[in-house]
Short mmCIF file of C-alpha atoms in Angstrom, two decimals:
data_model
loop_
_atom_site.label_atom_id
_atom_site.label_comp_id
_atom_site.label_asym_id
_atom_site.label_seq_id
_atom_site.Cartn_x
_atom_site.Cartn_y
_atom_site.Cartn_z
CA UNK A 163 -11.37 50.64 -4.21
CA UNK A 164 -8.08 48.91 -5.00
CA UNK A 165 -7.57 45.61 -6.75
CA UNK A 166 -4.62 43.26 -6.26
CA UNK A 167 -3.60 40.02 -7.90
CA UNK A 168 -2.78 37.54 -5.13
CA UNK A 169 -1.58 34.07 -4.35
CA UNK A 170 -0.57 31.40 -6.88
CA UNK A 171 -0.48 33.67 -9.86
CA UNK A 172 2.13 35.94 -8.16
CA UNK A 173 4.08 32.92 -6.92
CA UNK A 174 4.15 31.06 -10.19
CA UNK A 175 5.02 34.27 -12.08
CA UNK A 176 8.11 34.77 -9.91
CA UNK A 177 9.03 31.02 -10.41
CA UNK A 178 8.83 31.36 -14.14
CA UNK A 179 5.95 28.90 -14.28
CA UNK A 180 2.74 29.15 -16.41
CA UNK A 181 0.04 30.87 -14.51
CA UNK A 182 -3.11 28.77 -14.61
CA UNK A 183 -5.56 30.85 -12.50
CA UNK A 184 -5.67 34.42 -11.25
CA UNK A 185 -7.30 35.40 -7.96
CA UNK A 186 -7.87 38.93 -6.81
CA UNK A 187 -8.40 40.76 -3.57
CA UNK A 188 -10.45 43.99 -3.53
CA UNK A 189 -9.58 46.40 -0.69
CA UNK A 190 -11.89 49.34 0.25
CA UNK A 191 -15.06 48.05 -1.33
CA UNK A 192 -18.40 46.95 -0.06
CA UNK A 193 -20.72 44.14 -1.26
CA UNK A 194 -23.07 46.75 -2.63
CA UNK A 195 -20.34 48.48 -4.58
CA UNK A 196 -19.28 45.05 -6.11
CA UNK A 197 -22.75 44.25 -7.15
CA UNK A 198 -23.40 47.74 -8.60
CA UNK A 199 -20.23 47.33 -10.71
CA UNK A 200 -21.77 44.18 -12.30
CA UNK A 201 -19.99 41.56 -10.33
CA UNK A 202 -21.92 38.34 -9.51
CA UNK A 203 -21.80 37.14 -5.85
CA UNK A 204 -20.77 33.45 -5.57
CA UNK A 205 -19.22 33.15 -2.17
CA UNK A 206 -21.01 31.15 0.54
CA UNK A 207 -18.80 31.65 3.58
CA UNK A 208 -17.37 35.07 2.59
CA UNK A 209 -17.91 37.59 -0.16
CA UNK A 210 -16.47 36.30 -3.48
CA UNK A 211 -17.56 37.68 -6.80
CA UNK A 212 -17.18 36.80 -10.47
CA UNK A 213 -15.98 39.56 -12.84
CA UNK A 214 -18.73 40.47 -15.32
CA UNK A 215 -16.49 39.83 -18.39
CA UNK A 216 -13.57 37.56 -17.48
CA UNK A 217 -15.48 35.59 -14.75
CA UNK A 218 -12.33 35.43 -12.67
CA UNK A 219 -12.81 35.46 -8.92
CA UNK A 220 -12.55 38.68 -6.83
CA UNK A 221 -12.73 38.39 -3.00
CA UNK A 222 -13.16 41.26 -0.58
CA UNK A 223 -10.24 41.73 1.86
CA UNK A 224 -11.03 39.78 5.03
CA UNK A 225 -9.68 38.68 8.40
CA UNK A 226 -10.75 35.42 10.12
CA UNK A 227 -11.11 34.34 13.74
CA UNK A 228 -11.00 30.82 15.08
CA UNK A 229 -14.20 29.76 16.89
CA UNK A 230 -14.22 25.94 16.85
CA UNK A 231 -11.97 22.93 15.88
CA UNK A 232 -11.43 22.02 12.25
CA UNK A 233 -11.19 23.90 9.03
CA UNK A 234 -14.76 25.12 9.21
CA UNK A 235 -14.37 26.63 12.71
CA UNK A 236 -13.86 30.21 11.55
CA UNK A 237 -15.73 33.44 11.48
CA UNK A 238 -14.80 35.77 8.59
CA UNK A 239 -14.92 39.58 8.77
CA UNK A 240 -14.96 41.97 5.83
CA UNK A 241 -14.85 45.71 5.99
CA UNK A 242 -13.53 48.65 3.97
CA UNK A 243 -10.79 49.36 6.53
CA UNK A 244 -9.20 45.87 6.27
CA UNK A 245 -5.77 46.29 4.53
CA UNK A 246 -4.11 44.07 2.08
CA UNK A 247 -1.38 43.13 4.68
CA UNK A 248 -4.12 41.92 7.03
CA UNK A 249 -5.71 39.84 4.30
CA UNK A 250 -2.36 38.30 3.33
CA UNK A 251 -1.51 37.51 6.94
CA UNK A 252 -4.28 34.81 7.18
CA UNK A 253 -2.83 32.88 4.20
CA UNK A 254 -0.99 29.53 4.72
CA UNK A 255 2.51 29.99 3.32
CA UNK A 256 4.66 32.97 2.72
CA UNK A 257 5.06 32.13 -1.00
CA UNK A 258 1.27 32.38 -1.32
CA UNK A 259 1.11 35.66 0.64
CA UNK A 260 2.30 37.98 -2.03
CA UNK A 261 0.42 40.41 -4.09
CA UNK A 262 0.75 42.77 -7.21
CA UNK A 263 -0.91 46.02 -7.61
CA UNK A 264 -2.52 47.17 -10.84
CA UNK A 265 0.73 48.70 -11.87
CA UNK A 266 2.58 45.35 -11.38
CA UNK A 267 4.47 46.31 -8.25
CA UNK A 268 5.17 43.43 -5.88
CA UNK A 269 3.84 43.71 -2.39
CA UNK A 270 5.57 41.14 -0.01
CA UNK A 271 5.13 41.88 3.61
CA UNK A 272 5.99 38.42 4.74
CA UNK A 273 9.18 37.68 2.83
CA UNK A 274 7.62 35.25 0.36
CA UNK A 275 10.06 36.17 -2.49
CA UNK A 276 13.02 35.36 -0.20
CA UNK A 277 11.49 32.07 0.69
CA UNK A 278 11.07 31.40 -3.06
CA UNK A 279 14.73 32.08 -3.47
CA UNK A 280 15.68 29.74 -0.59
CA UNK A 281 13.17 27.14 -1.75
CA UNK A 282 11.29 27.00 1.57
CA UNK A 283 7.66 26.23 2.42
CA UNK A 284 7.20 28.44 5.48
CA UNK A 285 4.05 29.45 7.36
CA UNK A 286 3.07 33.03 7.53
CA UNK A 287 2.04 33.16 11.15
CA UNK A 288 0.99 31.06 14.09
CA UNK A 289 -2.62 31.26 12.75
CA UNK A 290 -1.48 28.48 10.33
CA UNK A 291 -2.02 26.11 13.31
CA UNK A 292 -5.74 26.92 13.45
CA UNK A 293 -6.60 25.09 10.09
CA UNK A 294 -5.70 21.43 9.78
CA UNK A 295 -6.19 21.54 5.98
CA UNK A 296 -2.95 23.50 5.83
CA UNK A 297 -1.06 20.38 6.75
CA UNK A 298 -2.36 18.72 3.60
CA UNK A 299 -1.72 21.85 1.55
CA UNK A 300 1.86 22.09 2.67
CA UNK A 301 2.29 18.34 1.75
CA UNK A 302 0.77 19.05 -1.66
CA UNK A 303 2.92 22.03 -2.34
CA UNK A 304 5.95 19.94 -1.32
CA UNK A 305 4.94 17.44 -3.96
CA UNK A 306 4.35 20.05 -6.60
CA UNK A 307 7.62 21.88 -6.11
CA UNK A 308 9.80 18.86 -5.13
CA UNK A 309 11.56 18.99 -8.55
CA UNK A 310 12.52 22.58 -7.95
CA UNK A 311 14.18 21.63 -4.61
CA UNK A 312 11.62 23.05 -2.20
CA UNK A 313 11.60 21.69 1.33
CA UNK A 314 9.34 22.45 4.41
CA UNK A 315 10.88 24.87 6.79
CA UNK A 316 11.82 23.20 10.10
CA UNK A 317 9.65 25.60 12.13
CA UNK A 318 6.74 24.80 9.88
CA UNK A 319 7.17 21.09 10.17
CA UNK A 320 7.42 21.52 13.98
CA UNK A 321 4.13 23.39 13.92
CA UNK A 322 2.44 20.68 11.78
CA UNK A 323 3.71 18.04 14.23
CA UNK A 324 2.30 19.99 17.17
CA UNK A 325 -1.08 20.35 15.40
CA UNK A 326 -1.24 16.60 14.97
CA UNK A 327 -0.32 15.92 18.58
CA UNK A 328 -2.96 18.28 19.84
CA UNK A 329 -5.63 16.53 17.70
CA UNK A 330 -6.37 19.30 15.21
CA UNK A 331 -5.83 16.89 12.32
CA UNK A 332 -8.54 14.63 13.72
CA UNK A 333 -11.14 17.28 12.78
CA UNK A 334 -10.48 17.12 9.06
CA UNK A 335 -13.53 16.06 7.04
CA UNK A 336 -13.34 13.35 4.43
CA UNK A 337 -14.11 15.54 1.42
CA UNK A 338 -11.40 17.96 2.12
CA UNK A 339 -8.81 15.19 2.81
CA UNK A 340 -9.65 13.40 -0.46
CA UNK A 341 -9.65 16.76 -2.34
CA UNK A 342 -6.14 17.47 -1.27
CA UNK A 343 -4.82 13.88 -1.60
CA UNK A 344 -6.25 13.52 -5.12
CA UNK A 345 -4.57 16.83 -6.09
CA UNK A 346 -1.32 15.69 -4.51
CA UNK A 347 -1.44 12.25 -6.30
CA UNK A 348 -1.59 14.04 -9.63
CA UNK A 349 1.53 16.21 -9.01
CA UNK A 350 4.86 15.23 -10.69
CA UNK A 351 6.29 14.00 -7.30
CA UNK A 352 3.28 12.54 -5.42
CA UNK A 353 5.58 10.51 -3.20
CA UNK A 354 6.80 13.63 -1.57
CA UNK A 355 3.34 14.47 -0.32
CA UNK A 356 3.28 11.30 1.67
CA UNK A 357 6.69 11.56 3.16
CA UNK A 358 5.78 15.10 4.42
CA UNK A 359 2.52 13.69 5.93
CA UNK A 360 4.43 10.80 7.41
CA UNK A 361 7.02 13.14 8.95
CA UNK A 362 4.27 15.41 10.42
CA UNK A 363 2.47 12.42 11.98
CA UNK A 364 -0.69 13.19 9.92
CA UNK A 365 -0.29 10.13 7.72
CA UNK A 366 -0.96 7.87 10.76
CA UNK A 367 -4.15 9.76 11.55
CA UNK A 368 -5.46 10.07 8.00
CA UNK A 369 -4.35 6.74 6.44
CA UNK A 370 -3.15 4.43 9.31
CA UNK A 371 -3.46 1.48 6.98
CA UNK A 372 -0.29 2.77 5.20
CA UNK A 373 1.66 4.14 8.21
CA UNK A 374 4.03 2.24 10.42
CA UNK A 375 6.11 0.09 8.15
CA UNK A 376 8.93 2.16 6.97
CA UNK A 377 10.18 -0.32 4.40
CA UNK A 378 6.67 -0.84 3.05
CA UNK A 379 6.11 2.91 2.71
CA UNK A 380 9.35 3.41 0.93
CA UNK A 381 8.54 0.61 -1.56
CA UNK A 382 5.05 1.85 -2.16
CA UNK A 383 6.08 5.43 -2.82
CA UNK A 384 8.68 4.23 -5.23
CA UNK A 385 5.94 2.38 -7.14
CA UNK A 386 3.76 5.50 -6.99
CA UNK A 387 6.57 7.57 -8.53
CA UNK A 388 6.62 5.01 -11.42
CA UNK A 389 2.95 5.66 -12.13
CA UNK A 390 3.60 9.44 -11.96
CA UNK A 391 6.57 9.26 -14.25
CA UNK A 392 4.29 7.79 -16.92
CA UNK A 393 1.52 10.25 -16.32
CA UNK A 394 -0.90 7.60 -15.49
CA UNK A 395 -4.44 8.72 -14.25
CA UNK A 396 -5.65 9.21 -10.74
CA UNK A 397 -7.38 5.75 -10.29
CA UNK A 398 -4.16 3.98 -11.22
CA UNK A 399 -2.17 6.05 -8.87
CA UNK A 400 -4.56 5.57 -5.97
CA UNK A 401 -4.57 1.86 -6.66
CA UNK A 402 -0.83 1.67 -6.69
CA UNK A 403 -0.66 3.58 -3.37
CA UNK A 404 -3.06 1.25 -1.59
CA UNK A 405 -2.27 -2.16 -3.17
CA UNK A 406 -0.30 -3.20 -0.11
CA UNK A 407 -3.30 -2.75 2.15
CA UNK A 408 -4.79 -6.05 0.90
CA UNK A 409 -3.98 -8.67 3.51
CA UNK A 410 -4.16 -12.47 3.35
CA UNK A 411 -6.74 -14.21 5.54
CA UNK A 412 -4.15 -14.94 8.22
CA UNK A 413 -3.08 -11.22 8.40
CA UNK A 414 0.01 -11.41 6.26
CA UNK A 415 0.62 -9.98 2.84
CA UNK A 416 -0.19 -12.36 -0.08
CA UNK A 417 2.41 -15.13 -0.35
CA UNK A 418 4.95 -15.40 -3.04
CA UNK A 419 4.39 -17.29 -6.17
CA UNK A 420 4.55 -21.08 -5.67
CA UNK A 421 6.98 -23.17 -7.66
CA UNK A 422 6.03 -24.50 -11.01
CA UNK A 423 5.82 -27.98 -9.55
CA UNK A 424 3.22 -27.02 -6.98
CA UNK A 425 -0.50 -26.65 -7.68
CA UNK A 426 -1.35 -22.97 -7.74
CA UNK A 427 -4.06 -21.57 -5.48
CA UNK A 428 -5.23 -18.26 -6.76
CA UNK A 429 -3.93 -15.40 -4.63
CA UNK A 430 -7.19 -13.50 -4.68
CA UNK A 431 -8.74 -16.21 -2.50
CA UNK A 432 -6.31 -15.37 0.23
CA UNK A 433 -6.69 -11.50 0.07
CA UNK A 434 -8.93 -9.64 2.49
CA UNK A 435 -9.78 -6.24 0.96
CA UNK A 436 -11.91 -5.18 3.96
CA UNK A 437 -9.21 -2.71 5.36
CA UNK A 438 -8.91 -1.05 1.99
CA UNK A 439 -12.70 -0.83 1.54
CA UNK A 440 -12.96 0.78 5.02
CA UNK A 441 -10.27 3.34 4.01
CA UNK A 442 -12.16 4.19 0.80
CA UNK A 443 -15.45 4.59 2.75
CA UNK A 444 -13.77 6.79 5.40
CA UNK A 445 -12.19 9.11 2.82
CA UNK A 446 -15.17 9.11 0.53
CA UNK A 447 -12.99 7.88 -2.32
CA UNK A 448 -14.89 8.17 -5.74
CA UNK A 449 -16.17 4.90 -7.19
CA UNK A 450 -13.67 4.66 -10.07
CA UNK A 451 -10.68 4.93 -7.76
CA UNK A 452 -12.17 2.69 -5.12
CA UNK A 453 -13.15 -0.06 -7.56
CA UNK A 454 -9.71 -0.18 -9.24
CA UNK A 455 -7.89 -0.16 -6.00
CA UNK A 456 -9.98 -3.11 -4.60
CA UNK A 457 -9.45 -4.99 -7.87
CA UNK A 458 -5.71 -4.33 -7.81
CA UNK A 459 -5.34 -5.40 -4.19
CA UNK A 460 -7.16 -8.64 -4.80
CA UNK A 461 -5.89 -9.51 -8.22
CA UNK A 462 -2.38 -8.11 -8.66
CA UNK A 463 -0.70 -11.30 -7.48
CA UNK A 464 -2.72 -13.47 -9.88
CA UNK A 465 -1.88 -11.09 -12.79
CA UNK A 466 1.79 -11.85 -11.79
CA UNK A 467 1.06 -15.56 -12.10
CA UNK A 468 -0.87 -15.14 -15.43
CA UNK A 469 1.32 -17.44 -17.42
CA UNK A 470 0.61 -20.26 -14.94
CA UNK A 471 -3.17 -19.96 -14.68
CA UNK A 472 -5.32 -22.62 -16.24
CA UNK A 473 -8.38 -21.79 -18.42
CA UNK A 474 -10.82 -21.80 -15.55
CA UNK A 475 -8.62 -19.60 -13.34
CA UNK A 476 -8.02 -17.24 -16.22
CA UNK A 477 -11.68 -17.03 -17.09
CA UNK A 478 -12.41 -16.44 -13.36
CA UNK A 479 -10.03 -13.42 -13.37
CA UNK A 480 -11.75 -11.98 -16.51
CA UNK A 481 -15.29 -12.56 -14.93
CA UNK A 482 -14.50 -11.17 -11.55
CA UNK A 483 -12.77 -8.07 -12.97
CA UNK A 484 -15.48 -7.53 -15.52
CA UNK A 485 -12.70 -7.30 -18.12
CA UNK A 486 -14.87 -8.12 -21.17
CA UNK A 487 -17.46 -5.37 -20.39
CA UNK A 488 -14.87 -2.87 -18.99
CA UNK A 489 -11.71 -3.49 -20.99
CA UNK A 490 -10.34 -0.02 -20.34
CA UNK A 491 -10.45 -0.56 -16.59
CA UNK A 492 -8.75 -3.95 -17.03
CA UNK A 493 -5.94 -2.21 -18.88
CA UNK A 494 -5.72 0.20 -15.96
CA UNK A 495 -5.49 -2.87 -13.65
CA UNK A 496 -2.58 -4.15 -15.79
CA UNK A 497 -0.91 -0.69 -15.54
CA UNK A 498 -1.29 -0.92 -11.76
CA UNK A 499 0.36 -4.29 -11.69
CA UNK A 500 3.13 -3.14 -13.94
CA UNK A 501 3.85 -0.24 -11.54
CA UNK A 502 3.88 -2.53 -8.62
CA UNK A 503 6.67 -4.46 -10.36
CA UNK A 504 8.50 -1.29 -11.46
CA UNK A 505 9.15 -2.38 -15.01
CA UNK A 506 8.38 -1.68 -18.64
CA UNK A 507 6.02 1.01 -20.12
CA UNK A 508 2.28 1.13 -19.35
CA UNK A 509 0.11 -1.29 -21.29
CA UNK A 510 -1.52 1.40 -23.44
CA UNK A 511 1.95 2.56 -24.58
CA UNK A 512 3.12 -0.93 -25.56
CA UNK A 513 3.88 -1.61 -29.19
CA UNK A 514 4.30 -5.03 -30.71
CA UNK A 515 8.00 -4.98 -29.89
CA UNK A 516 9.15 -5.47 -26.18
CA UNK A 517 10.42 -2.18 -24.45
CA UNK A 518 13.95 -1.11 -24.52
CA UNK A 519 15.35 -2.54 -21.32
CA UNK A 520 18.72 -0.85 -21.41
CA UNK A 521 17.59 2.15 -19.22
CA UNK A 522 17.64 2.27 -15.39
CA UNK A 523 15.33 -0.01 -13.65
CA UNK A 524 14.90 -1.70 -10.26
CA UNK A 525 14.46 -5.02 -12.12
CA UNK A 526 16.84 -6.97 -14.29
CA UNK A 527 16.11 -6.76 -18.05
CA UNK A 528 14.96 -10.51 -18.17
CA UNK A 529 12.39 -9.73 -15.49
CA UNK A 530 11.19 -6.60 -17.31
CA UNK A 531 10.68 -8.88 -20.42
CA UNK A 532 8.68 -11.29 -18.32
CA UNK A 533 6.35 -8.64 -16.96
CA UNK A 534 5.88 -7.29 -20.43
CA UNK A 535 4.95 -10.77 -21.70
CA UNK A 536 2.49 -11.29 -18.86
CA UNK A 537 0.59 -8.15 -19.74
CA UNK A 538 0.54 -8.87 -23.46
CA UNK A 539 -0.53 -12.39 -22.74
CA UNK A 540 -3.57 -11.20 -20.74
CA UNK A 541 -4.46 -8.66 -23.32
CA UNK A 542 -4.26 -11.17 -26.07
CA UNK A 543 -6.44 -13.62 -24.02
CA UNK A 544 -8.93 -10.94 -23.53
CA UNK A 545 -9.00 -9.99 -27.22
CA UNK A 546 -9.56 -13.64 -27.95
CA UNK A 547 -12.63 -13.77 -25.78
CA UNK A 548 -14.02 -10.45 -27.08
CA UNK A 549 -14.06 -11.96 -30.52
CA UNK A 550 -16.28 -14.80 -29.46
CA UNK A 551 -19.65 -14.77 -31.27
CA UNK A 552 -21.93 -15.22 -28.25
CA UNK A 553 -25.05 -14.85 -30.32
CA UNK A 554 -24.12 -17.83 -32.42
CA UNK A 555 -23.29 -19.88 -29.40
CA UNK A 556 -26.64 -18.99 -27.83
CA UNK A 557 -28.64 -20.00 -30.96
CA UNK A 558 -26.84 -23.36 -31.20
CA UNK A 559 -27.49 -24.08 -27.57
CA UNK A 560 -31.21 -23.15 -27.96
CA UNK A 561 -31.50 -25.35 -31.01
CA UNK A 562 -30.30 -28.28 -28.96
CA UNK A 563 -32.23 -27.39 -25.81
CA UNK A 564 -34.90 -30.02 -26.27
CA UNK A 565 -32.41 -32.73 -25.49
CA UNK A 566 -31.40 -31.17 -22.22
CA UNK A 567 -33.29 -30.93 -18.94
CA UNK A 568 -31.83 -27.47 -18.04
CA UNK A 569 -33.72 -24.29 -18.46
CA UNK A 570 -33.15 -22.21 -21.64
CA UNK A 571 -31.38 -19.56 -19.58
CA UNK A 572 -29.04 -21.97 -17.97
CA UNK A 573 -28.40 -23.74 -21.21
CA UNK A 574 -27.26 -20.56 -22.98
CA UNK A 575 -25.19 -19.42 -19.97
CA UNK A 576 -23.47 -22.78 -19.68
CA UNK A 577 -22.81 -23.00 -23.42
CA UNK A 578 -21.18 -19.55 -23.49
CA UNK A 579 -19.19 -20.37 -20.41
CA UNK A 580 -17.96 -23.52 -21.99
CA UNK A 581 -17.14 -21.77 -25.31
CA UNK A 582 -14.99 -19.25 -23.38
CA UNK A 583 -13.23 -22.16 -21.60
CA UNK A 584 -12.55 -23.80 -25.00
CA UNK A 585 -11.22 -20.66 -26.39
CA UNK A 586 -8.86 -20.00 -23.44
CA UNK A 587 -7.70 -23.64 -23.43
CA UNK A 588 -6.86 -23.30 -27.09
CA UNK A 589 -5.14 -19.94 -26.48
CA UNK A 590 -3.06 -21.35 -23.58
CA UNK A 591 -2.10 -24.40 -25.60
CA UNK A 592 -0.90 -22.12 -28.45
CA UNK A 593 1.05 -19.91 -26.11
CA UNK A 594 2.76 -22.82 -24.31
CA UNK A 595 3.39 -24.84 -27.40
CA UNK A 596 4.10 -22.36 -30.28
CA UNK A 597 4.63 -23.99 -33.62
#
């Protein structure tokens, strides 16, 4: 029995990066020997074991054979005569197909170290083309190592494009797509994942709602990078990525803000979020990401017009976004809107002073100030509503219920609604006519 450290731990060690997890391959052992040594079997598709003390994963060396389309269409074979080189050959990229023995010696049969030096993401063998998940993994690694200057090898990109043309990507299942997309979105350069997917042709298969319009994709990915640069969470990043999917009822994107002289029709009334909801359903997007994305697609234009909304429109925004009961999500919505405008710091990082606008930005300093003020305006309005003593309003309404024909429930609801409107009207007047 011989044990080797493999994969990411070897790769990251050579790159001088912190090693997060260690995986091991065991050559020359049987399942019975592993169990007798105290390891716990956890593998479903092939023999994987947890170390009795460290609980790290140890897998028996294996080969695989393609039997059906998709990433599940494989039969795995383990035996004591399978060599380390055979096990490494089935891996996706050369930089992931290196190992170290127990003495620390590097074993690199497929020139992974050289590809690290040349900053190349290159497939190990043509077997790469049998597993469509590897297209997503290459895109994710491109996002992870973009800041180090890594690029996809031309022959690997050609293979990925061929896989898409031949329909292999069509066999990807939603859970694996979302798993890789969500991990890629949380990398330092998530935009790179989507440019690789676009170049390979996979983006049009996986997220056709985003593909096709080069200018829209470029702008969307710039906004996504803003979210990543400020380390915003996954729901915000996904909402930023998909905000442009919201269409107006006539098929166009939401119209620009009307002039101050024109009566303003709330933008959310003109947005059709059905295409976005279909995307979320197809990819099995978790609820927190889906809900914020739909809210952002529907409401981000109204947030941009916040200073021009009247009390009823402002209260409608707070009610429909459930801002009072879920203030943290509303702040995330504001962060999405800030990213879409590429200005200022995230809401939860704002101090009482406006941000320094002297640094590089795609907006002029006066526009940065405007977006900052809009976000602060909405947060202050929400705080004013949160301070409303609804219990006292309800008691007063009930005490006067005998003089009204409405039911008690309607009386209380109407009274609270009117109290909120009164507060917002007072707030708006104060903001527009400061003393």
